[in-house]
Coordinates of C-alpha atoms in Angstrom, one line a residue:
M1 CA 0.1 0.1 -0.2
T2 CA 1.1 3.5 -0.9
N3 CA 2.0 5.7 2.0
L4 CA 0.4 9.1 1.8
I5 CA 1.7 12.4 3.4
I6 CA -0.5 15.4 3.4
K7 CA 2.0 18.7 4.0
N8 CA 1.7 21.9 5.2
G9 CA -1.7 22.0 5.8
L10 CA -4.2 23.8 8.3
V11 CA -5.0 21.2 10.6
F12 CA -8.5 20.8 13.0
D13 CA -8.4 17.8 15.4
P14 CA -10.7 18.9 18.3
L15 CA -10.0 15.7 19.9
N16 CA -6.5 16.3 20.3
E17 CA -7.1 19.8 20.7
I18 CA -5.4 20.8 17.5
N19 CA -7.0 24.1 16.4
G20 CA -5.6 25.7 13.2
E21 CA -2.1 24.4 13.0
I22 CA -0.1 24.1 10.2
K23 CA 1.2 20.4 10.5
D24 CA 2.0 17.5 8.1
I25 CA -0.4 14.1 8.2
L26 CA 1.3 11.1 7.7
I27 CA -0.7 7.8 6.7
E28 CA 0.7 4.0 6.3
N29 CA -0.9 1.0 5.8
G30 CA -4.3 3.0 6.6
K31 CA -3.7 4.3 9.8
I32 CA -1.6 7.9 10.9
V33 CA 1.5 7.7 12.0
D34 CA 4.0 9.9 13.5
S35 CA 6.7 8.5 10.9
F36 CA 7.1 6.3 8.1
S37 CA 8.6 3.1 8.7
N38 CA 10.2 3.2 5.3
M39 CA 10.9 6.1 2.8
T40 CA 9.9 4.4 -0.4
D41 CA 6.5 4.8 -2.4
I42 CA 5.5 7.8 -0.7
K43 CA 2.4 9.8 -2.4
E44 CA 2.4 13.6 -1.6
I45 CA -0.3 16.2 -1.5
N46 CA 0.7 19.8 -0.7
A47 CA -2.0 21.2 1.5
K48 CA -0.5 24.7 1.7
G49 CA -3.4 27.4 2.5
M50 CA -6.1 24.2 2.6
T51 CA -8.0 22.8 5.8
V52 CA -7.2 19.7 6.7
I53 CA -10.1 17.9 8.7
P54 CA -11.3 14.5 9.6
A55 CA -13.6 12.6 7.7
A56 CA -17.3 12.8 8.5
I57 CA -19.4 10.5 10.2
D58 CA -23.6 10.2 9.9
I59 CA -24.8 8.7 12.8
H60 CA -28.3 8.3 11.9
A61 CA -29.5 7.5 8.2
H62 CA -31.7 4.9 6.2
V63 CA -29.8 3.9 3.6
A64 CA -29.8 -0.1 3.4
S65 CA -33.6 -1.6 4.2
Q66 CA -36.5 -2.9 2.8
Q67 CA -38.1 0.7 3.5
V68 CA -35.7 2.0 1.0
N69 CA -36.2 -0.2 -1.4
W70 CA -40.1 0.7 -1.4
A71 CA -39.3 4.2 -1.7
R72 CA -37.2 3.6 -4.7
L73 CA -40.1 1.6 -6.2
L74 CA -42.6 4.3 -5.2
G75 CA -40.5 6.8 -6.8
K76 CA -39.3 4.9 -10.2
K77 CA -42.1 7.0 -12.3
D78 CA -41.4 10.2 -10.2
M79 CA -39.9 12.5 -12.2
I80 CA -39.1 14.9 -9.4
F81 CA -37.7 12.0 -7.3
Q82 CA -35.3 10.8 -9.8
E83 CA -34.2 14.5 -10.3
T84 CA -33.9 15.2 -6.8
W85 CA -32.5 11.6 -5.3
K86 CA -31.5 10.1 -8.8
G87 CA -33.2 6.8 -7.7
L88 CA -31.6 6.4 -4.2
T89 CA -29.4 4.0 -5.5
L90 CA -26.6 2.6 -3.7
E91 CA -24.1 4.2 -5.8
N92 CA -25.8 7.4 -5.9
I93 CA -25.8 7.5 -2.1
A94 CA -22.2 6.5 -1.6
R95 CA -21.3 9.1 -4.5
N96 CA -23.0 11.9 -2.7
Y97 CA -21.9 10.9 0.7
V98 CA -18.1 10.9 -0.4
S99 CA -18.7 14.2 -2.4
N100 CA -19.7 15.9 1.1
G101 CA -16.7 14.2 3.0
Y102 CA -18.4 11.4 4.7
T103 CA -16.6 7.7 4.8
T104 CA -18.8 6.2 7.5
I105 CA -22.8 6.1 7.9
I106 CA -25.3 4.2 10.3
E107 CA -28.5 2.7 9.2
A108 CA -30.7 3.4 12.1
N109 CA -34.0 1.1 12.0
V110 CA -33.4 -2.4 11.0
F111 CA -35.7 -5.4 12.2
P112 CA -34.1 -8.5 12.8
S113 CA -36.1 -10.6 10.3
L114 CA -35.1 -8.0 7.7
A115 CA -31.2 -8.0 8.5
K116 CA -30.3 -10.2 5.8
Q117 CA -31.5 -7.7 3.5
T118 CA -29.6 -4.8 5.1
I119 CA -26.5 -6.7 4.9
F120 CA -27.0 -7.5 1.1
N121 CA -27.1 -3.4 0.5
F122 CA -24.0 -3.1 2.8
N123 CA -22.1 -5.3 0.8
Y124 CA -23.2 -3.4 -2.7
L125 CA -23.0 0.0 -0.6
P126 CA -19.0 1.0 -2.0
V127 CA -16.4 2.7 -0.1
L128 CA -18.6 3.6 2.9
D129 CA -18.1 2.2 6.3
K130 CA -21.1 1.2 7.7
A131 CA -22.9 -0.5 10.7
M132 CA -26.9 -1.1 11.4
L133 CA -29.0 -0.8 14.4
L134 CA -31.7 -3.4 15.4
N135 CA -35.1 -2.6 16.3
V136 CA -35.5 -5.2 19.3
S137 CA -38.3 -3.2 21.4
N138 CA -41.1 -5.2 20.1
L139 CA -39.4 -8.9 20.3
W140 CA -42.1 -11.2 21.8
P141 CA -39.2 -13.6 22.9
L142 CA -38.2 -11.2 25.6
E143 CA -41.4 -10.6 27.2
L144 CA -40.3 -12.2 30.7
E145 CA -37.2 -10.3 30.4
Y146 CA -39.2 -7.0 29.9
Q147 CA -41.4 -8.0 32.6
K148 CA -38.7 -9.2 35.3
A149 CA -35.8 -7.1 34.2
K150 CA -33.6 -10.6 33.9
M151 CA -30.3 -8.6 32.7
D152 CA -28.3 -11.6 32.1
D153 CA -30.4 -13.7 30.2
M154 CA -31.4 -10.7 28.1
S155 CA -27.9 -9.8 27.4
I156 CA -27.3 -13.6 26.3
F157 CA -30.2 -13.4 24.0
L158 CA -29.3 -10.0 22.5
S159 CA -25.4 -10.5 22.3
D160 CA -26.4 -14.0 19.9
L161 CA -28.8 -11.9 18.0
L162 CA -26.3 -9.0 17.3
K163 CA -23.8 -11.8 16.5
K164 CA -26.2 -13.6 14.2
T165 CA -27.2 -10.2 12.1
K166 CA -24.0 -8.5 12.2
A167 CA -25.5 -5.6 14.0
F168 CA -23.8 -2.9 15.7
G169 CA -26.5 -1.8 18.6
F170 CA -30.2 -1.4 19.3
K171 CA -32.6 1.1 18.4
I172 CA -36.0 1.5 20.7
Y173 CA -38.6 2.5 18.7
N174 CA -42.5 2.3 19.6
P175 CA -41.8 -0.2 22.4
F176 CA -44.4 -2.8 22.1
E177 CA -47.3 -1.1 20.1
S178 CA -47.0 -3.6 17.8
E179 CA -49.7 -5.8 19.9
N180 CA -52.3 -3.7 18.2
W181 CA -52.8 -5.0 14.9
D182 CA -55.7 -2.2 13.8
F183 CA -53.3 0.5 12.5
K184 CA -56.0 3.0 13.6
I185 CA -55.3 2.0 17.7
L186 CA -52.8 4.0 18.9
R187 CA -51.2 3.7 22.8
E188 CA -52.4 6.2 24.7
D189 CA -49.5 6.7 27.3
L190 CA -46.1 4.7 27.8
S191 CA -47.2 3.8 31.0
D192 CA -50.1 1.8 29.8
Q193 CA -49.9 -2.1 29.9
G194 CA -50.5 -4.1 27.0
R195 CA -53.4 -6.5 26.9
L196 CA -51.2 -9.4 26.5
Y197 CA -48.2 -8.5 28.5
N198 CA -47.5 -7.6 32.1
F199 CA -45.2 -4.7 31.4
N200 CA -45.6 -0.7 29.6
A201 CA -43.3 0.9 27.3
L202 CA -41.4 2.5 29.9
N203 CA -40.0 -0.8 31.1
V204 CA -38.7 -1.4 28.0
Y205 CA -36.8 1.5 27.7
E206 CA -35.4 0.6 31.2
A207 CA -34.4 -2.6 30.2
L208 CA -32.7 -2.0 26.9
T209 CA -30.7 1.0 28.3
R210 CA -29.8 -1.4 31.1
C211 CA -29.0 -4.2 28.8
N212 CA -27.0 -2.1 26.5
E213 CA -24.6 -1.2 29.3
H214 CA -24.6 -4.4 30.6
L215 CA -23.1 -6.0 27.4
S216 CA -20.6 -2.3 27.2
L217 CA -21.8 -2.0 23.6
P218 CA -19.7 0.5 21.8
H219 CA -23.0 2.8 21.1
S220 CA -25.5 3.5 23.7
V221 CA -29.4 2.6 23.1
H222 CA -30.4 5.0 20.4
A223 CA -34.0 6.3 20.4
H224 CA -36.9 7.1 18.5
I225 CA -39.7 8.5 20.8
E226 CA -43.2 7.7 19.2
G227 CA -45.1 10.4 18.0
Y228 CA -42.7 12.6 16.3
E229 CA -43.9 15.9 14.7
T230 CA -46.8 15.3 16.8
E231 CA -47.8 16.7 20.1
Q232 CA -48.1 13.1 21.8
G233 CA -44.3 12.9 20.6
Q234 CA -43.7 16.1 22.7
K235 CA -45.4 14.9 25.6
N236 CA -43.5 11.3 25.5
L237 CA -40.1 12.9 24.9
Y238 CA -39.6 14.4 28.3
E239 CA -41.3 11.1 30.0
V240 CA -38.9 9.1 28.4
L241 CA -36.0 11.2 29.2
E242 CA -36.8 11.7 33.2
Y243 CA -37.5 7.8 33.4
V244 CA -34.3 6.9 31.8
K245 CA -32.4 9.8 34.4
K246 CA -33.6 8.7 37.3
L247 CA -32.0 5.1 36.6
D248 CA -28.8 6.6 37.7
L249 CA -26.8 4.6 35.3
K250 CA -22.8 4.8 34.2
S251 CA -21.7 5.1 31.0
S252 CA -19.3 3.1 29.1
I253 CA -15.7 3.6 29.1
R254 CA -16.1 4.3 25.3
R255 CA -18.6 6.8 25.2
S256 CA -19.9 9.4 27.5
Q257 CA -23.7 8.8 27.1
I258 CA -26.2 6.5 28.6
F259 CA -28.7 7.6 26.1
H260 CA -29.0 8.5 22.6
L261 CA -31.8 10.3 20.8
A262 CA -32.6 10.5 17.4
H263 CA -33.5 13.5 14.9
A264 CA -34.0 15.9 18.0
S265 CA -35.6 18.4 15.9
S266 CA -39.0 16.5 15.9
Y267 CA -40.4 16.4 19.0
N268 CA -41.2 20.2 20.0
V269 CA -43.6 21.0 17.4
N270 CA -44.3 24.2 19.1
G271 CA -40.8 25.8 18.6
D272 CA -40.0 25.8 21.9
N273 CA -37.1 23.9 22.9
S274 CA -36.2 25.5 26.1
R275 CA -37.4 22.4 28.3
L276 CA -34.8 20.1 26.6
I277 CA -31.9 22.3 26.1
K278 CA -32.0 22.8 29.9
F279 CA -32.3 19.1 30.3
Y280 CA -29.2 18.3 27.9
N281 CA -27.2 21.0 29.6
D282 CA -27.9 19.6 32.9
N283 CA -27.6 16.1 32.1
Q284 CA -24.3 15.2 30.6
L285 CA -25.3 11.3 30.3
F286 CA -27.8 12.4 27.2
D287 CA -26.6 13.2 23.6
M288 CA -29.0 13.4 20.2
D289 CA -28.7 13.6 16.8
L290 CA -30.2 16.8 15.3
G291 CA -31.9 16.3 12.2
F292 CA -31.9 19.0 10.3
V293 CA -34.3 20.2 7.4
G294 CA -33.5 20.8 3.7
F295 CA -36.2 21.7 1.7
N296 CA -36.1 19.6 -1.1
K297 CA -38.5 19.3 -3.9
I298 CA -39.6 16.0 -2.5
N299 CA -38.3 13.7 0.5
S300 CA -38.7 10.4 1.1
L301 CA -40.4 9.3 4.6
I302 CA -38.9 5.5 5.8
T303 CA -40.5 5.3 9.2
S304 CA -42.4 2.4 11.8
D305 CA -44.2 5.7 13.6
R306 CA -47.7 5.4 13.2
R307 CA -48.5 8.7 14.5
I308 CA -46.7 10.5 11.7
I309 CA -48.0 8.3 9.3
N310 CA -51.7 9.1 10.7
S311 CA -50.8 12.7 10.9
L312 CA -49.9 12.9 7.1
I313 CA -53.2 10.8 5.9
N314 CA -55.4 13.2 7.9
T315 CA -53.8 16.1 6.1
G316 CA -54.1 14.9 2.7
N317 CA -50.6 13.8 2.0
P318 CA -51.1 13.0 -1.8
Y319 CA -48.3 10.5 -2.1
R320 CA -49.1 6.6 -2.1
L321 CA -48.1 4.7 0.7
I322 CA -46.5 1.5 1.4
R323 CA -47.4 -0.1 4.8
S324 CA -46.8 -3.2 6.4
A325 CA -46.2 -4.8 9.9
I326 CA -43.9 -7.8 10.7
E327 CA -45.5 -9.8 13.9
F328 CA -43.1 -9.7 16.9
E329 CA -41.2 -6.6 15.6
G330 CA -43.7 -3.9 14.3
D331 CA -44.6 -1.5 11.6
L332 CA -43.0 -0.8 8.1
F333 CA -43.9 2.6 6.2
A334 CA -42.7 4.3 2.9
T335 CA -44.3 7.3 1.3
F336 CA -42.9 10.5 0.1
R337 CA -44.1 14.1 1.3
V338 CA -42.7 17.8 0.8
F339 CA -41.4 20.5 3.4
D340 CA -42.7 23.7 2.2
K341 CA -41.2 27.3 3.5
N342 CA -44.6 28.7 3.8
N343 CA -45.5 25.6 6.0
E344 CA -45.5 26.7 10.2
R345 CA -44.5 23.7 11.2
D346 CA -41.8 22.5 8.4
C347 CA -40.2 26.0 9.6
I348 CA -40.2 25.0 13.1
L349 CA -38.4 21.9 12.5
W350 CA -36.0 23.4 10.6
A351 CA -35.2 26.0 13.3
N352 CA -35.3 23.4 16.2
A353 CA -32.3 21.6 14.9
I354 CA -30.4 25.0 14.7
D355 CA -31.7 26.0 18.0
L356 CA -30.7 22.9 20.0
A357 CA -27.1 23.2 17.7
L358 CA -26.5 27.0 19.3
N359 CA -28.0 26.3 22.6
I360 CA -26.6 23.0 23.8
K361 CA -23.3 24.2 25.5
N362 CA -21.5 20.4 25.0
K363 CA -21.1 20.1 21.4
Y364 CA -19.9 16.5 22.1
Q365 CA -23.7 15.9 23.5
I366 CA -24.6 17.1 19.8
Q367 CA -24.4 15.4 16.2
A368 CA -25.3 16.7 13.0
S369 CA -27.7 14.4 11.1
I370 CA -30.3 14.7 8.4
N371 CA -32.7 11.5 9.2
F372 CA -31.5 10.9 5.2
P373 CA -33.6 10.8 3.5
N374 CA -36.4 11.6 5.3
Y375 CA -35.6 15.6 6.3
A376 CA -32.6 16.5 3.8
N377 CA -30.0 15.1 1.4
I378 CA -26.5 15.0 2.5
S379 CA -25.8 17.4 -0.3
D380 CA -27.6 20.2 1.9
I381 CA -24.6 20.0 4.5
P382 CA -22.6 23.1 3.2
E383 CA -26.0 25.2 3.5
I384 CA -26.5 23.8 7.0
A385 CA -23.0 24.4 7.7
S386 CA -23.4 28.4 6.8
F387 CA -26.5 28.5 9.4
L388 CA -24.7 27.2 12.1
I389 CA -21.4 29.1 11.7
S390 CA -23.0 32.1 10.3
K391 CA -26.0 34.7 11.7
E392 CA -26.2 36.5 8.4
A393 CA -26.9 33.1 6.7
R394 CA -29.4 32.4 9.0
T395 CA -31.3 35.9 8.9
N396 CA -31.2 35.9 5.1
Y397 CA -33.0 32.2 4.9
I398 CA -35.3 33.3 7.4
D399 CA -36.0 36.0 5.6
Q400 CA -37.4 33.8 2.3
M401 CA -39.9 32.1 5.0
N402 CA -43.8 32.9 5.1
G403 CA -44.3 36.1 6.8
A404 CA -46.2 35.0 9.5
V405 CA -43.9 31.9 10.2
K406 CA -40.8 33.7 10.8
N407 CA -42.6 35.6 14.0
T408 CA -42.7 31.8 15.4
L409 CA -39.0 30.8 14.9
L410 CA -37.5 31.2 18.3
L411 CA -34.1 31.5 17.3
S412 CA -32.4 33.9 19.8
E413 CA -30.6 36.8 18.0
N414 CA -28.0 37.1 20.9
T415 CA -27.2 33.3 20.6
P416 CA -23.2 32.7 19.5
S417 CA -23.0 31.0 16.3
L418 CA -21.0 27.9 16.1
S419 CA -17.4 28.1 15.7
F420 CA -15.2 26.3 12.7
N421 CA -13.9 24.0 15.1
E422 CA -17.6 23.4 16.8
F423 CA -18.9 22.5 13.2
I424 CA -15.9 19.6 12.8
I425 CA -16.7 18.7 16.4
I426 CA -21.0 18.0 15.5
T427 CA -19.8 16.4 12.3
R428 CA -17.0 14.3 12.8
V429 CA -15.4 14.0 16.6
S430 CA -18.8 14.0 18.3
P431 CA -20.7 11.4 16.2
A432 CA -17.5 9.3 16.7
K433 CA -17.4 9.3 20.1
S434 CA -21.3 8.4 20.3
L435 CA -20.6 5.3 18.4
G436 CA -17.6 4.6 20.8
L437 CA -14.9 4.6 17.8
A438 CA -13.1 7.7 18.8
K439 CA -9.8 5.8 19.1
I440 CA -10.2 5.4 15.0
K441 CA -12.7 7.4 14.2
G442 CA -13.3 11.5 13.7
N443 CA -9.9 12.5 14.6
L444 CA -6.3 12.5 13.3
G445 CA -4.4 11.3 16.0
I446 CA -1.8 8.6 15.8
N447 CA -3.3 5.0 14.9
A448 CA -6.6 6.9 13.9
E449 CA -7.9 5.6 10.6
G450 CA -6.6 7.7 7.7
D451 CA -10.1 9.1 6.7
V452 CA -9.3 13.0 5.9
N453 CA -11.0 16.0 3.9
I454 CA -8.9 18.5 2.7
L455 CA -10.9 22.0 2.0
N456 CA -9.9 24.7 -0.1
I457 CA -10.6 27.3 2.7
N458 CA -8.6 28.8 5.8
P459 CA -10.9 29.5 8.5
N460 CA -8.1 31.4 10.1
D461 CA -7.9 34.3 7.3
T462 CA -11.9 34.5 6.4
D463 CA -14.9 35.9 8.3
L464 CA -17.1 32.9 8.1
N465 CA -20.1 34.9 9.2
K466 CA -19.5 37.6 6.4
N467 CA -18.3 35.4 3.9
Q468 CA -21.0 32.4 4.3
E469 CA -20.2 31.7 0.4
A470 CA -16.7 30.6 1.1
L471 CA -17.5 28.1 3.5
K472 CA -20.3 26.7 1.5
R473 CA -18.0 26.6 -1.8
S474 CA -15.2 25.0 0.5
L475 CA -17.6 21.7 1.4
K476 CA -19.4 21.5 -1.6
F477 CA -16.4 21.2 -3.6
I478 CA -13.9 19.3 -1.4
E479 CA -10.6 19.1 -2.8
F480 CA -9.5 15.7 -1.4
V481 CA -11.3 13.0 0.3
I482 CA -8.9 10.1 1.8
K483 CA -10.2 6.9 3.0
G484 CA -7.5 4.5 4.9
G485 CA -5.3 6.5 3.1
N486 CA -6.6 6.2 -0.3
I487 CA -7.6 9.3 -2.3
I488 CA -11.1 8.6 -3.2
K489 CA -12.1 12.1 -4.4
K490 CA -9.5 14.5 -5.9
Q491 CA -11.4 17.9 -7.1
E492 CA -14.6 16.4 -9.3
K493 CA -12.8 13.1 -9.5
I494 CA -14.3 10.2 -7.4
D495 CA -13.2 6.9 -7.2
L496 CA -15.9 4.1 -5.7
N497 CA -13.7 1.2 -6.1
L498 CA -12.9 1.0 -2.8
D499 CA -15.0 -1.4 -0.5
G500 CA -16.1 -0.4 2.7
R501 CA -16.2 -2.3 6.3
I502 CA -19.4 -3.3 8.1
F503 CA -18.7 -2.9 11.8
W504 CA -20.5 -5.1 14.5
T505 CA -20.0 -6.4 17.8
E506 CA -21.5 -9.0 20.1
G507 CA -20.9 -7.0 23.4
H508 CA -19.6 -8.5 26.4
P509 CA -22.6 -11.3 27.3
P510 CA -22.5 -13.0 31.1
N511 CA -21.5 -16.5 30.3
D512 CA -23.9 -19.3 29.2
P513 CA -21.8 -22.5 30.0
S514 CA -24.6 -24.9 29.4
G515 CA -26.5 -22.9 26.9
F516 CA -29.3 -22.9 28.9
V517 CA -30.9 -19.5 27.8
M518 CA -30.2 -20.1 24.1
T519 CA -31.8 -23.5 24.2
K520 CA -34.9 -21.7 26.1
K521 CA -35.3 -19.0 23.8
K522 CA -35.2 -21.5 20.8
R523 CA -37.7 -23.5 22.3
I524 CA -40.2 -20.3 22.5
L525 CA -39.1 -19.3 19.1
S526 CA -40.0 -22.4 17.6
K527 CA -43.6 -22.2 19.0
I528 CA -44.0 -18.9 17.3

């Protein structure tokens, strides 16, 4: 393998407290080193006048599932969808992510019975490293463990499931609402017990959060609170956060959080994030991905949340819908929708993500995400970056919105914008830390993987608030994207011939020397 040296670049590496220093980056055998073991076959990039940063990581996306296939099917003859998303093919997904500096992506919602479909898609998704999160919050074989909080038995079973499916962690999503097969029936409250089991949704949140720590998994539980984009979702959000807080759990040594909140922009539909901001500023064991809205011509909606689907139906969404349910696992939905700058709720979702990004003090508690492809395209990231870093860019964009809508946006005029270094944290370092991968991802330290971006900008010499166009250009037209020491993007040329890896783990389960637990579970499964 060719060694690579990136010379004279202005390096931003927040994890290693490097904030705009001219340094050389050396990559050998795919890893960053302090010196080469031999001086032959060295390729050089002269990055003088340019900025060198770690490659980006998307902690929450939907790119490899049955529902993505449904979205492709629904959009096959839709010209706007084809123009905007190029069919949402795996090759175009990879091309767009690489173009925007990403080398790692997490598929955020996979039912265990459909994991083979995700692995199949992963094998054909070029370049990017990837991992999946299993939605296990409706698994009937764990009924007794949810009821009695039997952590050892649950950990043994779920570790085996992670191993068999090649999954990286757990998703909590509408726990045990799948008991109600009539799609018109919705649970009234998270504390309601089911008709067929002796526990409630909050017990599932507790059991999976405890089990995740019991297994010492790299990433914490990753939660979609049911009813997002509805008033019920806002109520459920705070009920879950306060409940998990009272568990008084400690985080893994590989990460800082015990609980990850997905697409945090989507819960406070009244636009008031003050309670959520205070909770996070007071509780460092929780983190979130933000869920930025991009106002594209059309967006897919890939979800298992009945409330948002019912809400769309009730408001006359004109697009076709594919819906299904897998017994013992949950619901599946795919459709399209359009975000509109004249729609008050859509604009509030846009503002919520920015409000949270600017006002949560510890930037290691937040990660940039777009709930791809539900809220935005990855190609929207350069403009989103300008909103975060430039007050002027935010103001100009809000001026494009409906006049009545502008008055509802609670973005404080006095809130400081993100620094360039903080933008690197929420797009690179914080996702790596949240995923428990900070030793190898999201930084440019020794032994980290050689995943690097080189941008044609010098933030130290550029007023990014006034010159947001320069920032957007540098992120839209990244000069070099490097993965494991391989140049996969050079100016406009992109090489998708490299294979990415699938990250998975089985954690550290308790011993089951006699195989009693798995024998018992297989007996239960054979009767289902």
